[in-house]
């Protein structure tokens, strides 16, 4: 299951990394929040995806993360003083650069549900897939600032 009712079942979802070489999304979804709270760069086909960094910083030849080379991703789930999930934090780094890309997903209305789901034991899933419609992830968006104008196969 996921927040978009795959197999007709909705549940909390934690997207640490939905990415390609031009776009990056990290998103928290409560079971009923299809859009969730996201961070990163890219996306939009009539809407604007996250704009926490840009194509000069992340992508092929990027100054901070050159996606044609290996890079590292660190994720943490810090708790507040009461032991409740406070955020999901990601840091993207690459050897040879001095500009890490930091993302912080906090202040999410569905955080308590995410906390409970993580506490019950979420199963990490790593998948590799493609689609003829990826502009939701890497499209230009209505602001024209996303990385891709068209889908390519």
mmCIF file with all atom_site columns, C-alpha atoms in Angstrom:
data_model
loop_
_atom_site.group_PDB
_atom_site.id
_atom_site.type_symbol
_atom_site.label_atom_id
_atom_site.label_alt_id
_atom_site.label_comp_id
_atom_site.label_asym_id
_atom_site.label_entity_id
_atom_site.label_seq_id
_atom_site.pdbx_PDB_ins_code
_atom_site.Cartn_x
_atom_site.Cartn_y
_atom_site.Cartn_z
_atom_site.occupancy
_atom_site.B_iso_or_equiv
_atom_site.pdbx_formal_charge
_atom_site.auth_seq_id
_atom_site.auth_comp_id
_atom_site.auth_asym_id
_atom_site.auth_atom_id
_atom_site.pdbx_PDB_model_num
ATOM 1   C CA . UNK A 1 1   ? 0.000  0.000  0.000   1.00 0.00 ? 1   UNK A CA 1
ATOM 2   C CA . UNK A 1 2   ? 0.951  3.637  -0.235  1.00 0.00 ? 2   UNK A CA 1
ATOM 3   C CA . UNK A 1 3   ? -0.667 7.069  0.122   1.00 0.00 ? 3   UNK A CA 1
ATOM 4   C CA . UNK A 1 4   ? -1.929 6.921  -3.470  1.00 0.00 ? 4   UNK A CA 1
ATOM 5   C CA . UNK A 1 5   ? -3.942 3.754  -2.844  1.00 0.00 ? 5   UNK A CA 1
ATOM 6   C CA . UNK A 1 6   ? -1.860 1.304  -4.853  1.00 0.00 ? 6   UNK A CA 1
ATOM 7   C CA . UNK A 1 7   ? -3.816 -1.973 -4.758  1.00 0.00 ? 7   UNK A CA 1
ATOM 8   C CA . UNK A 1 8   ? -6.787 0.024  -3.396  1.00 0.00 ? 8   UNK A CA 1
ATOM 9   C CA . UNK A 1 9   ? -5.225 0.352  0.075   1.00 0.00 ? 9   UNK A CA 1
ATOM 10  C CA . UNK A 1 10  ? -4.048 3.666  1.513   1.00 0.00 ? 10  UNK A CA 1
ATOM 11  C CA . UNK A 1 11  ? -1.334 3.869  4.171   1.00 0.00 ? 11  UNK A CA 1
ATOM 12  C CA . UNK A 1 12  ? 1.375  6.196  5.423   1.00 0.00 ? 12  UNK A CA 1
ATOM 13  C CA . UNK A 1 13  ? 4.343  6.478  3.064   1.00 0.00 ? 13  UNK A CA 1
ATOM 14  C CA . UNK A 1 14  ? 7.895  7.788  3.465   1.00 0.00 ? 14  UNK A CA 1
ATOM 15  C CA . UNK A 1 15  ? 9.646  8.587  0.192   1.00 0.00 ? 15  UNK A CA 1
ATOM 16  C CA . UNK A 1 16  ? 13.283 9.083  1.110   1.00 0.00 ? 16  UNK A CA 1
ATOM 17  C CA . UNK A 1 17  ? 14.374 9.284  -2.512  1.00 0.00 ? 17  UNK A CA 1
ATOM 18  C CA . UNK A 1 18  ? 12.337 9.524  -5.686  1.00 0.00 ? 18  UNK A CA 1
ATOM 19  C CA . UNK A 1 19  ? 14.898 10.724 -8.169  1.00 0.00 ? 19  UNK A CA 1
ATOM 20  C CA . UNK A 1 20  ? 16.565 10.592 -11.518 1.00 0.00 ? 20  UNK A CA 1
ATOM 21  C CA . UNK A 1 21  ? 19.640 12.378 -12.806 1.00 0.00 ? 21  UNK A CA 1
ATOM 22  C CA . UNK A 1 22  ? 17.729 15.683 -13.072 1.00 0.00 ? 22  UNK A CA 1
ATOM 23  C CA . UNK A 1 23  ? 15.246 15.722 -10.184 1.00 0.00 ? 23  UNK A CA 1
ATOM 24  C CA . UNK A 1 24  ? 15.063 14.721 -6.514  1.00 0.00 ? 24  UNK A CA 1
ATOM 25  C CA . UNK A 1 25  ? 11.996 14.384 -4.276  1.00 0.00 ? 25  UNK A CA 1
ATOM 26  C CA . UNK A 1 26  ? 11.731 13.381 -0.622  1.00 0.00 ? 26  UNK A CA 1
ATOM 27  C CA . UNK A 1 27  ? 8.163  13.268 0.693   1.00 0.00 ? 27  UNK A CA 1
ATOM 28  C CA . UNK A 1 28  ? 6.167  12.339 3.784   1.00 0.00 ? 28  UNK A CA 1
ATOM 29  C CA . UNK A 1 29  ? 2.577  11.168 3.217   1.00 0.00 ? 29  UNK A CA 1
ATOM 30  C CA . UNK A 1 30  ? -0.084 10.347 5.773   1.00 0.00 ? 30  UNK A CA 1
ATOM 31  C CA . UNK A 1 31  ? -2.535 7.723  4.550   1.00 0.00 ? 31  UNK A CA 1
ATOM 32  C CA . UNK A 1 32  ? -5.041 10.296 3.280   1.00 0.00 ? 32  UNK A CA 1
ATOM 33  C CA . UNK A 1 33  ? -2.567 12.932 2.052   1.00 0.00 ? 33  UNK A CA 1
ATOM 34  C CA . UNK A 1 34  ? -1.758 12.067 -1.551  1.00 0.00 ? 34  UNK A CA 1
ATOM 35  C CA . UNK A 1 35  ? 0.405  15.164 -2.092  1.00 0.00 ? 35  UNK A CA 1
ATOM 36  C CA . UNK A 1 36  ? 2.214  14.980 1.249   1.00 0.00 ? 36  UNK A CA 1
ATOM 37  C CA . UNK A 1 37  ? 4.949  17.334 2.344   1.00 0.00 ? 37  UNK A CA 1
ATOM 38  C CA . UNK A 1 38  ? 7.919  17.274 0.026   1.00 0.00 ? 38  UNK A CA 1
ATOM 39  C CA . UNK A 1 39  ? 11.316 18.786 -0.544  1.00 0.00 ? 39  UNK A CA 1
ATOM 40  C CA . UNK A 1 40  ? 13.982 18.633 -3.244  1.00 0.00 ? 40  UNK A CA 1
ATOM 41  C CA . UNK A 1 41  ? 13.985 19.864 -6.818  1.00 0.00 ? 41  UNK A CA 1
ATOM 42  C CA . UNK A 1 42  ? 11.937 19.307 -9.927  1.00 0.00 ? 42  UNK A CA 1
ATOM 43  C CA . UNK A 1 43  ? 8.527  18.353 -10.997 1.00 0.00 ? 43  UNK A CA 1
ATOM 44  C CA . UNK A 1 44  ? 5.407  19.791 -12.239 1.00 0.00 ? 44  UNK A CA 1
ATOM 45  C CA . UNK A 1 45  ? 3.086  19.338 -15.122 1.00 0.00 ? 45  UNK A CA 1
ATOM 46  C CA . UNK A 1 46  ? 0.786  22.252 -14.456 1.00 0.00 ? 46  UNK A CA 1
ATOM 47  C CA . UNK A 1 47  ? 2.024  22.588 -10.856 1.00 0.00 ? 47  UNK A CA 1
ATOM 48  C CA . UNK A 1 48  ? 5.331  23.395 -9.191  1.00 0.00 ? 48  UNK A CA 1
ATOM 49  C CA . UNK A 1 49  ? 7.354  20.678 -7.505  1.00 0.00 ? 49  UNK A CA 1
ATOM 50  C CA . UNK A 1 50  ? 9.842  21.498 -4.767  1.00 0.00 ? 50  UNK A CA 1
ATOM 51  C CA . UNK A 1 51  ? 12.442 24.188 -5.472  1.00 0.00 ? 51  UNK A CA 1
ATOM 52  C CA . UNK A 1 52  ? 14.913 23.706 -2.594  1.00 0.00 ? 52  UNK A CA 1
ATOM 53  C CA . UNK A 1 53  ? 17.819 23.685 -5.058  1.00 0.00 ? 53  UNK A CA 1
ATOM 54  C CA . UNK A 1 54  ? 18.180 24.039 -8.826  1.00 0.00 ? 54  UNK A CA 1
ATOM 55  C CA . UNK A 1 55  ? 19.644 22.409 -11.941 1.00 0.00 ? 55  UNK A CA 1
ATOM 56  C CA . UNK A 1 56  ? 22.953 24.222 -11.498 1.00 0.00 ? 56  UNK A CA 1
ATOM 57  C CA . UNK A 1 57  ? 23.345 22.556 -8.086  1.00 0.00 ? 57  UNK A CA 1
ATOM 58  C CA . UNK A 1 58  ? 21.851 19.087 -8.820  1.00 0.00 ? 58  UNK A CA 1
ATOM 59  C CA . UNK A 1 59  ? 22.046 17.301 -12.160 1.00 0.00 ? 59  UNK A CA 1
ATOM 60  C CA . UNK A 1 60  ? 24.592 16.335 -14.802 1.00 0.00 ? 60  UNK A CA 1
ATOM 61  C CA . UNK A 1 61  ? 27.555 18.671 -14.216 1.00 0.00 ? 61  UNK A CA 1
ATOM 62  C CA . UNK A 1 62  ? 25.912 20.106 -11.058 1.00 0.00 ? 62  UNK A CA 1
ATOM 63  C CA . UNK A 1 63  ? 28.136 22.221 -8.834  1.00 0.00 ? 63  UNK A CA 1
ATOM 64  C CA . UNK A 1 64  ? 27.045 20.462 -5.618  1.00 0.00 ? 64  UNK A CA 1
ATOM 65  C CA . UNK A 1 65  ? 25.806 17.085 -6.855  1.00 0.00 ? 65  UNK A CA 1
ATOM 66  C CA . UNK A 1 66  ? 26.964 16.008 -10.292 1.00 0.00 ? 66  UNK A CA 1
ATOM 67  C CA . UNK A 1 67  ? 24.571 13.149 -10.968 1.00 0.00 ? 67  UNK A CA 1
ATOM 68  C CA . UNK A 1 68  ? 26.908 11.641 -13.556 1.00 0.00 ? 68  UNK A CA 1
ATOM 69  C CA . UNK A 1 69  ? 29.136 10.654 -10.605 1.00 0.00 ? 69  UNK A CA 1
ATOM 70  C CA . UNK A 1 70  ? 28.444 8.713  -7.362  1.00 0.00 ? 70  UNK A CA 1
ATOM 71  C CA . UNK A 1 71  ? 27.128 10.695 -4.408  1.00 0.00 ? 71  UNK A CA 1
ATOM 72  C CA . UNK A 1 72  ? 26.071 9.942  -0.840  1.00 0.00 ? 72  UNK A CA 1
ATOM 73  C CA . UNK A 1 73  ? 22.681 10.292 0.817   1.00 0.00 ? 73  UNK A CA 1
ATOM 74  C CA . UNK A 1 74  ? 22.210 10.435 4.584   1.00 0.00 ? 74  UNK A CA 1
ATOM 75  C CA . UNK A 1 75  ? 18.763 10.397 6.160   1.00 0.00 ? 75  UNK A CA 1
ATOM 76  C CA . UNK A 1 76  ? 17.747 10.792 9.780   1.00 0.00 ? 76  UNK A CA 1
ATOM 77  C CA . UNK A 1 77  ? 14.489 10.790 11.697  1.00 0.00 ? 77  UNK A CA 1
ATOM 78  C CA . UNK A 1 78  ? 15.165 13.027 14.746  1.00 0.00 ? 78  UNK A CA 1
ATOM 79  C CA . UNK A 1 79  ? 12.836 12.899 17.740  1.00 0.00 ? 79  UNK A CA 1
ATOM 80  C CA . UNK A 1 80  ? 11.777 15.797 19.937  1.00 0.00 ? 80  UNK A CA 1
ATOM 81  C CA . UNK A 1 81  ? 12.358 15.802 23.714  1.00 0.00 ? 81  UNK A CA 1
ATOM 82  C CA . UNK A 1 82  ? 9.095  13.881 24.177  1.00 0.00 ? 82  UNK A CA 1
ATOM 83  C CA . UNK A 1 83  ? 10.248 11.056 21.894  1.00 0.00 ? 83  UNK A CA 1
ATOM 84  C CA . UNK A 1 84  ? 7.962  12.007 18.998  1.00 0.00 ? 84  UNK A CA 1
ATOM 85  C CA . UNK A 1 85  ? 9.112  12.189 15.385  1.00 0.00 ? 85  UNK A CA 1
ATOM 86  C CA . UNK A 1 86  ? 10.169 15.741 14.651  1.00 0.00 ? 86  UNK A CA 1
ATOM 87  C CA . UNK A 1 87  ? 11.335 15.550 11.025  1.00 0.00 ? 87  UNK A CA 1
ATOM 88  C CA . UNK A 1 88  ? 12.911 13.619 8.222   1.00 0.00 ? 88  UNK A CA 1
ATOM 89  C CA . UNK A 1 89  ? 16.251 15.159 7.300   1.00 0.00 ? 89  UNK A CA 1
ATOM 90  C CA . UNK A 1 90  ? 18.307 14.341 4.210   1.00 0.00 ? 90  UNK A CA 1
ATOM 91  C CA . UNK A 1 91  ? 21.792 15.428 3.224   1.00 0.00 ? 91  UNK A CA 1
ATOM 92  C CA . UNK A 1 92  ? 23.238 14.823 -0.233  1.00 0.00 ? 92  UNK A CA 1
ATOM 93  C CA . UNK A 1 93  ? 27.030 15.076 -0.472  1.00 0.00 ? 93  UNK A CA 1
ATOM 94  C CA . UNK A 1 94  ? 29.663 14.327 -3.063  1.00 0.00 ? 94  UNK A CA 1
ATOM 95  C CA . UNK A 1 95  ? 33.401 13.891 -2.787  1.00 0.00 ? 95  UNK A CA 1
ATOM 96  C CA . UNK A 1 96  ? 35.174 16.904 -4.217  1.00 0.00 ? 96  UNK A CA 1
ATOM 97  C CA . UNK A 1 97  ? 32.413 19.449 -3.535  1.00 0.00 ? 97  UNK A CA 1
ATOM 98  C CA . UNK A 1 98  ? 31.852 21.611 -0.490  1.00 0.00 ? 98  UNK A CA 1
ATOM 99  C CA . UNK A 1 99  ? 28.155 22.364 -0.879  1.00 0.00 ? 99  UNK A CA 1
ATOM 100 C CA . UNK A 1 100 ? 25.934 19.665 0.638   1.00 0.00 ? 100 UNK A CA 1
ATOM 101 C CA . UNK A 1 101 ? 22.255 19.802 -0.273  1.00 0.00 ? 101 UNK A CA 1
ATOM 102 C CA . UNK A 1 102 ? 20.176 19.652 2.910   1.00 0.00 ? 102 UNK A CA 1
ATOM 103 C CA . UNK A 1 103 ? 16.460 18.945 3.115   1.00 0.00 ? 103 UNK A CA 1
ATOM 104 C CA . UNK A 1 104 ? 14.327 19.121 6.242   1.00 0.00 ? 104 UNK A CA 1
ATOM 105 C CA . UNK A 1 105 ? 10.749 17.870 6.293   1.00 0.00 ? 105 UNK A CA 1
ATOM 106 C CA . UNK A 1 106 ? 9.280  19.080 9.568   1.00 0.00 ? 106 UNK A CA 1
ATOM 107 C CA . UNK A 1 107 ? 6.066  20.749 10.768  1.00 0.00 ? 107 UNK A CA 1
ATOM 108 C CA . UNK A 1 108 ? 3.953  18.222 8.871   1.00 0.00 ? 108 UNK A CA 1
ATOM 109 C CA . UNK A 1 109 ? 0.344  17.810 9.990   1.00 0.00 ? 109 UNK A CA 1
ATOM 110 C CA . UNK A 1 110 ? 0.616  14.038 9.475   1.00 0.00 ? 110 UNK A CA 1
ATOM 111 C CA . UNK A 1 111 ? 3.816  13.617 11.511  1.00 0.00 ? 111 UNK A CA 1
ATOM 112 C CA . UNK A 1 112 ? 2.104  11.675 14.337  1.00 0.00 ? 112 UNK A CA 1
ATOM 113 C CA . UNK A 1 113 ? 0.788  9.141  11.816  1.00 0.00 ? 113 UNK A CA 1
ATOM 114 C CA . UNK A 1 114 ? 4.250  8.809  10.245  1.00 0.00 ? 114 UNK A CA 1
ATOM 115 C CA . UNK A 1 115 ? 5.714  8.339  13.754  1.00 0.00 ? 115 UNK A CA 1
ATOM 116 C CA . UNK A 1 116 ? 3.229  5.548  14.504  1.00 0.00 ? 116 UNK A CA 1
ATOM 117 C CA . UNK A 1 117 ? 3.837  3.820  11.149  1.00 0.00 ? 117 UNK A CA 1
ATOM 118 C CA . UNK A 1 118 ? 7.618  3.913  11.610  1.00 0.00 ? 118 UNK A CA 1
ATOM 119 C CA . UNK A 1 119 ? 7.198  2.608  15.159  1.00 0.00 ? 119 UNK A CA 1
ATOM 120 C CA . UNK A 1 120 ? 5.175  -0.359 13.903  1.00 0.00 ? 120 UNK A CA 1
ATOM 121 C CA . UNK A 1 121 ? 7.932  -1.171 11.437  1.00 0.00 ? 121 UNK A CA 1
ATOM 122 C CA . UNK A 1 122 ? 7.791  0.069  7.878   1.00 0.00 ? 122 UNK A CA 1
ATOM 123 C CA . UNK A 1 123 ? 9.369  -2.116 5.226   1.00 0.00 ? 123 UNK A CA 1
ATOM 124 C CA . UNK A 1 124 ? 11.998 -0.315 3.144   1.00 0.00 ? 124 UNK A CA 1
ATOM 125 C CA . UNK A 1 125 ? 11.359 -0.802 -0.555  1.00 0.00 ? 125 UNK A CA 1
ATOM 126 C CA . UNK A 1 126 ? 13.905 0.028  -3.209  1.00 0.00 ? 126 UNK A CA 1
ATOM 127 C CA . UNK A 1 127 ? 12.528 0.069  -6.714  1.00 0.00 ? 127 UNK A CA 1
ATOM 128 C CA . UNK A 1 128 ? 13.842 1.018  -10.107 1.00 0.00 ? 128 UNK A CA 1
ATOM 129 C CA . UNK A 1 129 ? 11.267 1.854  -12.713 1.00 0.00 ? 129 UNK A CA 1
ATOM 130 C CA . UNK A 1 130 ? 10.457 4.128  -15.601 1.00 0.00 ? 130 UNK A CA 1
ATOM 131 C CA . UNK A 1 131 ? 7.367  5.558  -17.199 1.00 0.00 ? 131 UNK A CA 1
ATOM 132 C CA . UNK A 1 132 ? 6.469  7.540  -20.265 1.00 0.00 ? 132 UNK A CA 1
ATOM 133 C CA . UNK A 1 133 ? 5.004  10.176 -17.938 1.00 0.00 ? 133 UNK A CA 1
ATOM 134 C CA . UNK A 1 134 ? 7.679  11.419 -15.533 1.00 0.00 ? 134 UNK A CA 1
ATOM 135 C CA . UNK A 1 135 ? 6.969  15.145 -15.769 1.00 0.00 ? 135 UNK A CA 1
ATOM 136 C CA . UNK A 1 136 ? 5.266  14.930 -12.358 1.00 0.00 ? 136 UNK A CA 1
ATOM 137 C CA . UNK A 1 137 ? 8.803  14.414 -11.016 1.00 0.00 ? 137 UNK A CA 1
ATOM 138 C CA . UNK A 1 138 ? 11.045 16.378 -13.372 1.00 0.00 ? 138 UNK A CA 1
ATOM 139 C CA . UNK A 1 139 ? 8.772  18.647 -15.419 1.00 0.00 ? 139 UNK A CA 1
ATOM 140 C CA . UNK A 1 140 ? 9.168  22.384 -15.888 1.00 0.00 ? 140 UNK A CA 1
ATOM 141 C CA . UNK A 1 141 ? 6.199  23.250 -13.683 1.00 0.00 ? 141 UNK A CA 1
ATOM 142 C CA . UNK A 1 142 ? 3.974  26.262 -14.144 1.00 0.00 ? 142 UNK A CA 1
ATOM 143 C CA . UNK A 1 143 ? 6.879  28.477 -13.036 1.00 0.00 ? 143 UNK A CA 1
ATOM 144 C CA . UNK A 1 144 ? 9.147  27.081 -15.799 1.00 0.00 ? 144 UNK A CA 1
ATOM 145 C CA . UNK A 1 145 ? 11.928 26.353 -13.284 1.00 0.00 ? 145 UNK A CA 1
ATOM 146 C CA . UNK A 1 146 ? 11.913 22.535 -13.355 1.00 0.00 ? 146 UNK A CA 1
ATOM 147 C CA . UNK A 1 147 ? 14.555 20.595 -15.282 1.00 0.00 ? 147 UNK A CA 1
ATOM 148 C CA . UNK A 1 148 ? 12.683 18.863 -18.152 1.00 0.00 ? 148 UNK A CA 1
ATOM 149 C CA . UNK A 1 149 ? 10.315 20.121 -20.836 1.00 0.00 ? 149 UNK A CA 1
ATOM 150 C CA . UNK A 1 150 ? 9.472  16.704 -22.329 1.00 0.00 ? 150 UNK A CA 1
ATOM 151 C CA . UNK A 1 151 ? 9.632  13.039 -21.384 1.00 0.00 ? 151 UNK A CA 1
ATOM 152 C CA . UNK A 1 152 ? 12.234 10.884 -23.099 1.00 0.00 ? 152 UNK A CA 1
ATOM 153 C CA . UNK A 1 153 ? 12.493 7.108  -23.192 1.00 0.00 ? 153 UNK A CA 1
#
